[in-house]
Amino acid sequence: MKTRLIVCPLIRNNKGEYLICKMPKTRGAFPNQWALPGGGVEPGEMINEALLREIREELGDKLEFSEIIPWTFRDDLRRKLYKDGSSEQVYMIYLIFDCLATNDEIIINDEFDEFNWVKKDDLSKYDLNEATKLTFKQKGIL
């Protein structure tokens, strides 16, 4: 079984809204559900470098932060679906970071279908994947 170390930013803006992104219907560990951004640490890469690279790749290079603080970690087993229709079980270790954005300038790549900045009270209106729900619950947001 493959093991993947995942960096995961929990991004809040100055208005107190949280960034969530909708996964495509045909790929990922949580197809067609809302999730936090993030991705895998590459071989030889430092964790902070991986976090900033994933943010830039997925959300563009205009989003800036006043704080990035390691918060917690957890693990689970997930079936990951790939573009070609194949899938595999992956042991995922999530490193979750509290991130305070100083602006809202997002340009998503093709890893997501859309994104939203969402107020705490409105998060329950979204089809959040179970890992994202758990993160928000552990943080006391949901």
Short mmCIF file of N, CA and C in Angstrom, two decimals:
data_model
loop_
_atom_site.label_atom_id
_atom_site.label_comp_id
_atom_site.label_asym_id
_atom_site.label_seq_id
_atom_site.Cartn_x
_atom_site.Cartn_y
_atom_site.Cartn_z
N MET A 1 0.85 -1.19 0.00
CA MET A 1 0.00 0.00 0.00
C MET A 1 0.89 1.24 0.00
N LYS A 2 0.50 2.20 -0.78
CA LYS A 2 1.23 3.46 -0.90
C LYS A 2 0.95 4.36 0.32
N THR A 3 1.99 5.06 0.79
CA THR A 3 1.84 6.05 1.87
C THR A 3 2.07 7.42 1.27
N ARG A 4 1.23 8.38 1.64
CA ARG A 4 1.36 9.74 1.10
C ARG A 4 1.28 10.73 2.26
N LEU A 5 2.30 11.60 2.37
CA LEU A 5 2.31 12.68 3.36
C LEU A 5 1.66 13.89 2.70
N ILE A 6 0.58 14.38 3.28
CA ILE A 6 -0.23 15.45 2.69
C ILE A 6 -0.13 16.71 3.55
N VAL A 7 0.20 17.85 2.92
CA VAL A 7 0.15 19.15 3.60
C VAL A 7 -1.20 19.78 3.28
N CYS A 8 -1.85 20.30 4.29
CA CYS A 8 -3.23 20.75 4.14
C CYS A 8 -3.42 22.10 4.85
N PRO A 9 -3.55 23.19 4.08
CA PRO A 9 -3.78 24.49 4.71
C PRO A 9 -5.26 24.71 5.04
N LEU A 10 -5.54 25.07 6.27
CA LEU A 10 -6.88 25.51 6.69
C LEU A 10 -6.81 27.04 6.61
N ILE A 11 -7.33 27.60 5.52
CA ILE A 11 -7.13 29.02 5.21
C ILE A 11 -8.35 29.83 5.62
N ARG A 12 -8.09 30.86 6.42
CA ARG A 12 -9.12 31.81 6.85
C ARG A 12 -8.70 33.19 6.36
N ASN A 13 -9.67 34.00 5.93
CA ASN A 13 -9.35 35.36 5.51
C ASN A 13 -9.66 36.34 6.64
N ASN A 14 -9.41 37.63 6.39
CA ASN A 14 -9.62 38.66 7.42
C ASN A 14 -11.09 38.87 7.77
N LYS A 15 -12.00 38.35 6.94
CA LYS A 15 -13.44 38.45 7.22
C LYS A 15 -13.94 37.26 8.03
N GLY A 16 -13.03 36.34 8.37
CA GLY A 16 -13.42 35.16 9.13
C GLY A 16 -14.01 34.05 8.28
N GLU A 17 -13.85 34.12 6.96
CA GLU A 17 -14.36 33.10 6.06
C GLU A 17 -13.27 32.06 5.81
N TYR A 18 -13.70 30.82 5.54
CA TYR A 18 -12.78 29.73 5.28
C TYR A 18 -12.83 29.34 3.81
N LEU A 19 -11.69 28.99 3.27
CA LEU A 19 -11.60 28.60 1.87
C LEU A 19 -11.86 27.10 1.74
N ILE A 20 -12.85 26.76 0.89
CA ILE A 20 -13.08 25.36 0.53
C ILE A 20 -13.12 25.26 -0.99
N CYS A 21 -12.75 24.10 -1.49
CA CYS A 21 -12.64 23.88 -2.93
C CYS A 21 -13.41 22.62 -3.30
N LYS A 22 -14.09 22.66 -4.45
CA LYS A 22 -14.86 21.50 -4.89
C LYS A 22 -14.01 20.62 -5.80
N MET A 23 -13.91 19.35 -5.41
CA MET A 23 -13.14 18.37 -6.17
C MET A 23 -13.90 18.00 -7.45
N PRO A 24 -13.17 17.66 -8.51
CA PRO A 24 -13.83 17.19 -9.74
C PRO A 24 -14.59 15.88 -9.48
N LYS A 25 -15.56 15.59 -10.32
CA LYS A 25 -16.38 14.38 -10.17
C LYS A 25 -15.60 13.11 -10.44
N THR A 26 -14.53 13.21 -11.20
CA THR A 26 -13.88 12.01 -11.73
C THR A 26 -12.53 11.67 -11.12
N ARG A 27 -12.11 12.39 -10.08
CA ARG A 27 -10.80 12.03 -9.51
C ARG A 27 -10.63 12.57 -8.09
N GLY A 28 -9.57 12.06 -7.44
CA GLY A 28 -9.24 12.48 -6.09
C GLY A 28 -9.74 11.47 -5.07
N ALA A 29 -9.43 11.73 -3.82
CA ALA A 29 -9.89 10.87 -2.74
C ALA A 29 -11.33 11.19 -2.35
N PHE A 30 -11.81 12.37 -2.77
CA PHE A 30 -13.17 12.81 -2.42
C PHE A 30 -13.86 13.42 -3.65
N PRO A 31 -14.14 12.60 -4.68
CA PRO A 31 -14.73 13.16 -5.90
C PRO A 31 -16.04 13.91 -5.63
N ASN A 32 -16.18 15.07 -6.29
CA ASN A 32 -17.41 15.88 -6.30
C ASN A 32 -17.82 16.39 -4.92
N GLN A 33 -16.89 16.45 -3.98
CA GLN A 33 -17.20 17.01 -2.66
C GLN A 33 -16.30 18.21 -2.39
N TRP A 34 -16.72 19.02 -1.43
CA TRP A 34 -15.94 20.19 -1.04
C TRP A 34 -14.85 19.75 -0.07
N ALA A 35 -13.67 20.35 -0.21
CA ALA A 35 -12.50 19.94 0.56
C ALA A 35 -11.61 21.14 0.84
N LEU A 36 -10.64 20.91 1.69
CA LEU A 36 -9.55 21.88 1.86
C LEU A 36 -8.54 21.64 0.75
N PRO A 37 -7.82 22.67 0.35
CA PRO A 37 -6.75 22.45 -0.63
C PRO A 37 -5.60 21.70 0.02
N GLY A 38 -4.62 21.34 -0.78
CA GLY A 38 -3.44 20.67 -0.25
C GLY A 38 -3.00 19.55 -1.15
N GLY A 39 -1.90 18.94 -0.80
CA GLY A 39 -1.38 17.85 -1.61
C GLY A 39 -0.15 17.25 -1.01
N GLY A 40 0.45 16.36 -1.78
CA GLY A 40 1.54 15.55 -1.29
C GLY A 40 2.89 16.24 -1.26
N VAL A 41 3.68 15.84 -0.27
CA VAL A 41 5.07 16.28 -0.15
C VAL A 41 5.89 15.45 -1.13
N GLU A 42 6.70 16.11 -1.95
CA GLU A 42 7.54 15.42 -2.93
C GLU A 42 8.84 14.95 -2.27
N PRO A 43 9.46 13.89 -2.81
CA PRO A 43 10.73 13.40 -2.24
C PRO A 43 11.77 14.52 -2.16
N GLY A 44 12.42 14.64 -1.01
CA GLY A 44 13.46 15.64 -0.81
C GLY A 44 12.95 17.03 -0.48
N GLU A 45 11.65 17.19 -0.41
CA GLU A 45 11.05 18.51 -0.16
C GLU A 45 10.80 18.70 1.33
N MET A 46 11.08 19.90 1.83
CA MET A 46 10.76 20.24 3.22
C MET A 46 9.26 20.50 3.32
N ILE A 47 8.69 20.28 4.50
CA ILE A 47 7.23 20.40 4.67
C ILE A 47 6.73 21.81 4.34
N ASN A 48 7.41 22.85 4.85
CA ASN A 48 6.97 24.23 4.56
C ASN A 48 7.05 24.53 3.07
N GLU A 49 8.10 24.03 2.40
CA GLU A 49 8.22 24.22 0.95
C GLU A 49 7.06 23.55 0.23
N ALA A 50 6.71 22.34 0.66
CA ALA A 50 5.60 21.61 0.05
C ALA A 50 4.28 22.36 0.22
N LEU A 51 4.06 22.89 1.42
CA LEU A 51 2.82 23.63 1.68
C LEU A 51 2.72 24.84 0.76
N LEU A 52 3.78 25.64 0.68
CA LEU A 52 3.75 26.83 -0.18
C LEU A 52 3.63 26.45 -1.66
N ARG A 53 4.30 25.38 -2.08
CA ARG A 53 4.20 24.93 -3.48
C ARG A 53 2.77 24.51 -3.80
N GLU A 54 2.17 23.72 -2.91
CA GLU A 54 0.79 23.27 -3.15
C GLU A 54 -0.18 24.45 -3.20
N ILE A 55 -0.01 25.42 -2.32
CA ILE A 55 -0.87 26.61 -2.34
C ILE A 55 -0.72 27.33 -3.67
N ARG A 56 0.50 27.53 -4.12
CA ARG A 56 0.74 28.25 -5.40
C ARG A 56 0.18 27.46 -6.58
N GLU A 57 0.42 26.14 -6.60
CA GLU A 57 -0.08 25.32 -7.70
C GLU A 57 -1.60 25.31 -7.78
N GLU A 58 -2.25 25.15 -6.64
CA GLU A 58 -3.70 24.98 -6.63
C GLU A 58 -4.48 26.28 -6.57
N LEU A 59 -3.90 27.31 -5.95
CA LEU A 59 -4.66 28.54 -5.68
C LEU A 59 -4.07 29.78 -6.34
N GLY A 60 -2.98 29.65 -7.07
CA GLY A 60 -2.36 30.79 -7.74
C GLY A 60 -1.29 31.43 -6.87
N ASP A 61 -0.61 32.42 -7.45
CA ASP A 61 0.51 33.03 -6.73
C ASP A 61 0.19 34.40 -6.13
N LYS A 62 -1.08 34.79 -6.12
CA LYS A 62 -1.45 36.10 -5.58
C LYS A 62 -1.92 36.03 -4.12
N LEU A 63 -2.30 34.85 -3.65
CA LEU A 63 -2.76 34.70 -2.27
C LEU A 63 -1.57 34.86 -1.32
N GLU A 64 -1.74 35.75 -0.33
CA GLU A 64 -0.66 36.03 0.62
C GLU A 64 -1.15 35.76 2.04
N PHE A 65 -0.19 35.53 2.93
CA PHE A 65 -0.52 35.13 4.30
C PHE A 65 0.24 35.97 5.32
N SER A 66 -0.43 36.25 6.45
CA SER A 66 0.25 36.90 7.56
C SER A 66 0.67 35.85 8.59
N GLU A 67 0.03 34.67 8.56
CA GLU A 67 0.37 33.59 9.49
C GLU A 67 0.24 32.25 8.80
N ILE A 68 1.20 31.38 9.05
CA ILE A 68 1.11 29.96 8.70
C ILE A 68 1.69 29.21 9.88
N ILE A 69 0.81 28.49 10.60
CA ILE A 69 1.21 27.84 11.85
C ILE A 69 0.81 26.36 11.79
N PRO A 70 1.75 25.45 12.03
CA PRO A 70 1.38 24.04 12.12
C PRO A 70 0.33 23.86 13.22
N TRP A 71 -0.73 23.09 12.92
CA TRP A 71 -1.80 22.95 13.90
C TRP A 71 -1.92 21.51 14.43
N THR A 72 -2.15 20.55 13.54
CA THR A 72 -2.35 19.18 13.99
C THR A 72 -2.03 18.21 12.86
N PHE A 73 -2.13 16.95 13.16
CA PHE A 73 -1.97 15.92 12.13
C PHE A 73 -2.95 14.80 12.42
N ARG A 74 -3.21 13.99 11.39
CA ARG A 74 -4.00 12.77 11.56
C ARG A 74 -3.76 11.89 10.34
N ASP A 75 -4.25 10.68 10.39
CA ASP A 75 -4.07 9.77 9.27
C ASP A 75 -5.35 9.00 8.99
N ASP A 76 -5.43 8.41 7.80
CA ASP A 76 -6.52 7.51 7.46
C ASP A 76 -6.19 6.76 6.17
N LEU A 77 -7.04 5.83 5.83
CA LEU A 77 -6.92 5.09 4.57
C LEU A 77 -7.97 5.62 3.61
N ARG A 78 -7.58 5.89 2.38
CA ARG A 78 -8.50 6.43 1.37
C ARG A 78 -8.31 5.70 0.06
N ARG A 79 -9.38 5.55 -0.68
CA ARG A 79 -9.31 5.07 -2.05
C ARG A 79 -9.23 6.31 -2.92
N LYS A 80 -8.15 6.43 -3.68
CA LYS A 80 -7.92 7.59 -4.53
C LYS A 80 -8.21 7.22 -5.98
N LEU A 81 -9.03 8.06 -6.63
CA LEU A 81 -9.43 7.87 -8.03
C LEU A 81 -8.58 8.78 -8.91
N TYR A 82 -8.03 8.22 -10.00
CA TYR A 82 -7.17 8.98 -10.91
C TYR A 82 -7.90 9.33 -12.20
N LYS A 83 -7.35 10.32 -12.94
CA LYS A 83 -7.94 10.79 -14.20
C LYS A 83 -8.24 9.66 -15.18
N ASP A 84 -7.37 8.67 -15.22
CA ASP A 84 -7.53 7.57 -16.17
C ASP A 84 -8.56 6.54 -15.73
N GLY A 85 -9.22 6.78 -14.59
CA GLY A 85 -10.25 5.88 -14.11
C GLY A 85 -9.74 4.82 -13.14
N SER A 86 -8.44 4.68 -13.01
CA SER A 86 -7.88 3.72 -12.06
C SER A 86 -7.98 4.28 -10.64
N SER A 87 -7.81 3.39 -9.67
CA SER A 87 -7.83 3.83 -8.28
C SER A 87 -6.90 2.93 -7.47
N GLU A 88 -6.54 3.41 -6.30
CA GLU A 88 -5.73 2.62 -5.38
C GLU A 88 -6.01 3.06 -3.95
N GLN A 89 -5.77 2.16 -3.01
CA GLN A 89 -5.88 2.51 -1.60
C GLN A 89 -4.57 3.16 -1.17
N VAL A 90 -4.69 4.28 -0.44
CA VAL A 90 -3.52 5.04 -0.02
C VAL A 90 -3.64 5.33 1.48
N TYR A 91 -2.53 5.11 2.20
CA TYR A 91 -2.44 5.51 3.60
C TYR A 91 -2.00 6.96 3.60
N MET A 92 -2.89 7.87 4.06
CA MET A 92 -2.62 9.30 4.02
C MET A 92 -2.36 9.84 5.42
N ILE A 93 -1.28 10.60 5.53
CA ILE A 93 -0.93 11.29 6.77
C ILE A 93 -1.09 12.78 6.47
N TYR A 94 -2.04 13.42 7.14
CA TYR A 94 -2.34 14.83 6.90
C TYR A 94 -1.63 15.71 7.93
N LEU A 95 -0.87 16.69 7.45
CA LEU A 95 -0.27 17.72 8.29
C LEU A 95 -1.08 18.99 8.04
N ILE A 96 -1.81 19.44 9.05
CA ILE A 96 -2.77 20.53 8.86
C ILE A 96 -2.21 21.81 9.47
N PHE A 97 -2.30 22.89 8.69
CA PHE A 97 -1.75 24.19 9.07
C PHE A 97 -2.86 25.23 9.16
N ASP A 98 -2.81 26.06 10.22
CA ASP A 98 -3.67 27.24 10.33
C ASP A 98 -3.04 28.34 9.49
N CYS A 99 -3.79 28.87 8.55
CA CYS A 99 -3.25 29.91 7.66
C CYS A 99 -4.20 31.11 7.64
N LEU A 100 -3.66 32.29 7.88
CA LEU A 100 -4.45 33.51 7.81
C LEU A 100 -4.04 34.27 6.55
N ALA A 101 -4.98 34.37 5.61
CA ALA A 101 -4.72 35.06 4.34
C ALA A 101 -4.95 36.56 4.51
N THR A 102 -4.12 37.36 3.87
CA THR A 102 -4.28 38.81 3.91
C THR A 102 -5.06 39.33 2.72
N ASN A 103 -5.38 38.46 1.75
CA ASN A 103 -6.22 38.84 0.62
C ASN A 103 -7.05 37.62 0.20
N ASP A 104 -7.90 37.81 -0.80
CA ASP A 104 -8.80 36.74 -1.27
C ASP A 104 -8.51 36.33 -2.71
N GLU A 105 -7.34 36.65 -3.23
CA GLU A 105 -7.06 36.48 -4.65
C GLU A 105 -6.69 35.04 -4.98
N ILE A 106 -7.67 34.29 -5.50
CA ILE A 106 -7.52 32.88 -5.81
C ILE A 106 -7.68 32.67 -7.31
N ILE A 107 -6.81 31.87 -7.88
CA ILE A 107 -6.96 31.40 -9.26
C ILE A 107 -6.73 29.89 -9.18
N ILE A 108 -7.83 29.10 -9.17
CA ILE A 108 -7.68 27.65 -9.00
C ILE A 108 -7.16 27.00 -10.28
N ASN A 109 -6.47 25.88 -10.10
CA ASN A 109 -6.03 25.10 -11.25
C ASN A 109 -7.06 24.01 -11.54
N ASP A 110 -6.72 23.07 -12.39
CA ASP A 110 -7.70 22.05 -12.79
C ASP A 110 -7.91 20.96 -11.75
N GLU A 111 -7.27 21.08 -10.59
CA GLU A 111 -7.50 20.10 -9.53
C GLU A 111 -8.84 20.33 -8.83
N PHE A 112 -9.44 21.50 -9.06
CA PHE A 112 -10.73 21.83 -8.46
C PHE A 112 -11.68 22.36 -9.53
N ASP A 113 -12.98 22.15 -9.29
CA ASP A 113 -13.99 22.70 -10.19
C ASP A 113 -14.40 24.12 -9.80
N GLU A 114 -14.35 24.41 -8.51
CA GLU A 114 -14.69 25.76 -8.03
C GLU A 114 -14.18 25.92 -6.60
N PHE A 115 -14.30 27.17 -6.11
CA PHE A 115 -13.91 27.44 -4.73
C PHE A 115 -14.88 28.46 -4.15
N ASN A 116 -14.94 28.53 -2.82
CA ASN A 116 -15.74 29.54 -2.13
C ASN A 116 -15.08 29.91 -0.81
N TRP A 117 -15.21 31.18 -0.47
CA TRP A 117 -14.89 31.64 0.89
C TRP A 117 -16.20 31.57 1.65
N VAL A 118 -16.23 30.81 2.75
CA VAL A 118 -17.49 30.50 3.43
C VAL A 118 -17.41 30.89 4.90
N LYS A 119 -18.48 31.56 5.36
CA LYS A 119 -18.59 31.89 6.78
C LYS A 119 -18.82 30.61 7.59
N LYS A 120 -18.35 30.61 8.81
CA LYS A 120 -18.46 29.47 9.71
C LYS A 120 -19.88 28.89 9.74
N ASP A 121 -20.88 29.76 9.87
CA ASP A 121 -22.27 29.31 9.99
C ASP A 121 -22.82 28.72 8.71
N ASP A 122 -22.16 28.94 7.58
CA ASP A 122 -22.65 28.43 6.30
C ASP A 122 -21.95 27.15 5.85
N LEU A 123 -20.92 26.72 6.55
CA LEU A 123 -20.17 25.53 6.13
C LEU A 123 -21.05 24.28 6.05
N SER A 124 -22.03 24.16 6.94
CA SER A 124 -22.89 22.97 6.96
C SER A 124 -23.78 22.88 5.71
N LYS A 125 -23.88 23.94 4.93
CA LYS A 125 -24.69 23.94 3.70
C LYS A 125 -23.95 23.28 2.54
N TYR A 126 -22.67 22.97 2.72
CA TYR A 126 -21.84 22.39 1.66
C TYR A 126 -21.64 20.90 1.90
N ASP A 127 -21.51 20.15 0.83
CA ASP A 127 -21.23 18.72 0.91
C ASP A 127 -19.73 18.54 1.14
N LEU A 128 -19.33 18.76 2.39
CA LEU A 128 -17.93 18.64 2.76
C LEU A 128 -17.57 17.16 2.85
N ASN A 129 -16.37 16.80 2.39
CA ASN A 129 -15.95 15.42 2.55
C ASN A 129 -15.71 15.14 4.03
N GLU A 130 -15.66 13.86 4.40
CA GLU A 130 -15.59 13.51 5.82
C GLU A 130 -14.30 13.99 6.50
N ALA A 131 -13.18 14.02 5.78
CA ALA A 131 -11.93 14.50 6.37
C ALA A 131 -11.99 16.00 6.65
N THR A 132 -12.60 16.76 5.74
CA THR A 132 -12.75 18.20 5.93
C THR A 132 -13.71 18.49 7.08
N LYS A 133 -14.81 17.75 7.14
CA LYS A 133 -15.75 17.90 8.27
C LYS A 133 -15.03 17.66 9.59
N LEU A 134 -14.23 16.59 9.63
CA LEU A 134 -13.51 16.26 10.86
C LEU A 134 -12.54 17.38 11.24
N THR A 135 -11.86 17.95 10.26
CA THR A 135 -10.93 19.05 10.54
C THR A 135 -11.67 20.24 11.14
N PHE A 136 -12.79 20.63 10.52
CA PHE A 136 -13.57 21.75 11.04
C PHE A 136 -14.14 21.45 12.43
N LYS A 137 -14.55 20.19 12.67
CA LYS A 137 -15.06 19.82 14.00
C LYS A 137 -13.95 19.88 15.04
N GLN A 138 -12.77 19.34 14.71
CA GLN A 138 -11.65 19.37 15.65
C GLN A 138 -11.24 20.80 15.98
N LYS A 139 -11.40 21.69 15.02
CA LYS A 139 -11.03 23.09 15.21
C LYS A 139 -12.11 23.86 15.96
N GLY A 140 -13.30 23.24 16.14
CA GLY A 140 -14.41 23.90 16.83
C GLY A 140 -15.18 24.84 15.92
N ILE A 141 -15.07 24.64 14.62
CA ILE A 141 -15.72 25.51 13.65
C ILE A 141 -17.10 24.94 13.27
N LEU A 142 -17.21 23.64 13.20
CA LEU A 142 -18.49 22.98 12.89
C LEU A 142 -19.07 22.37 14.16
#
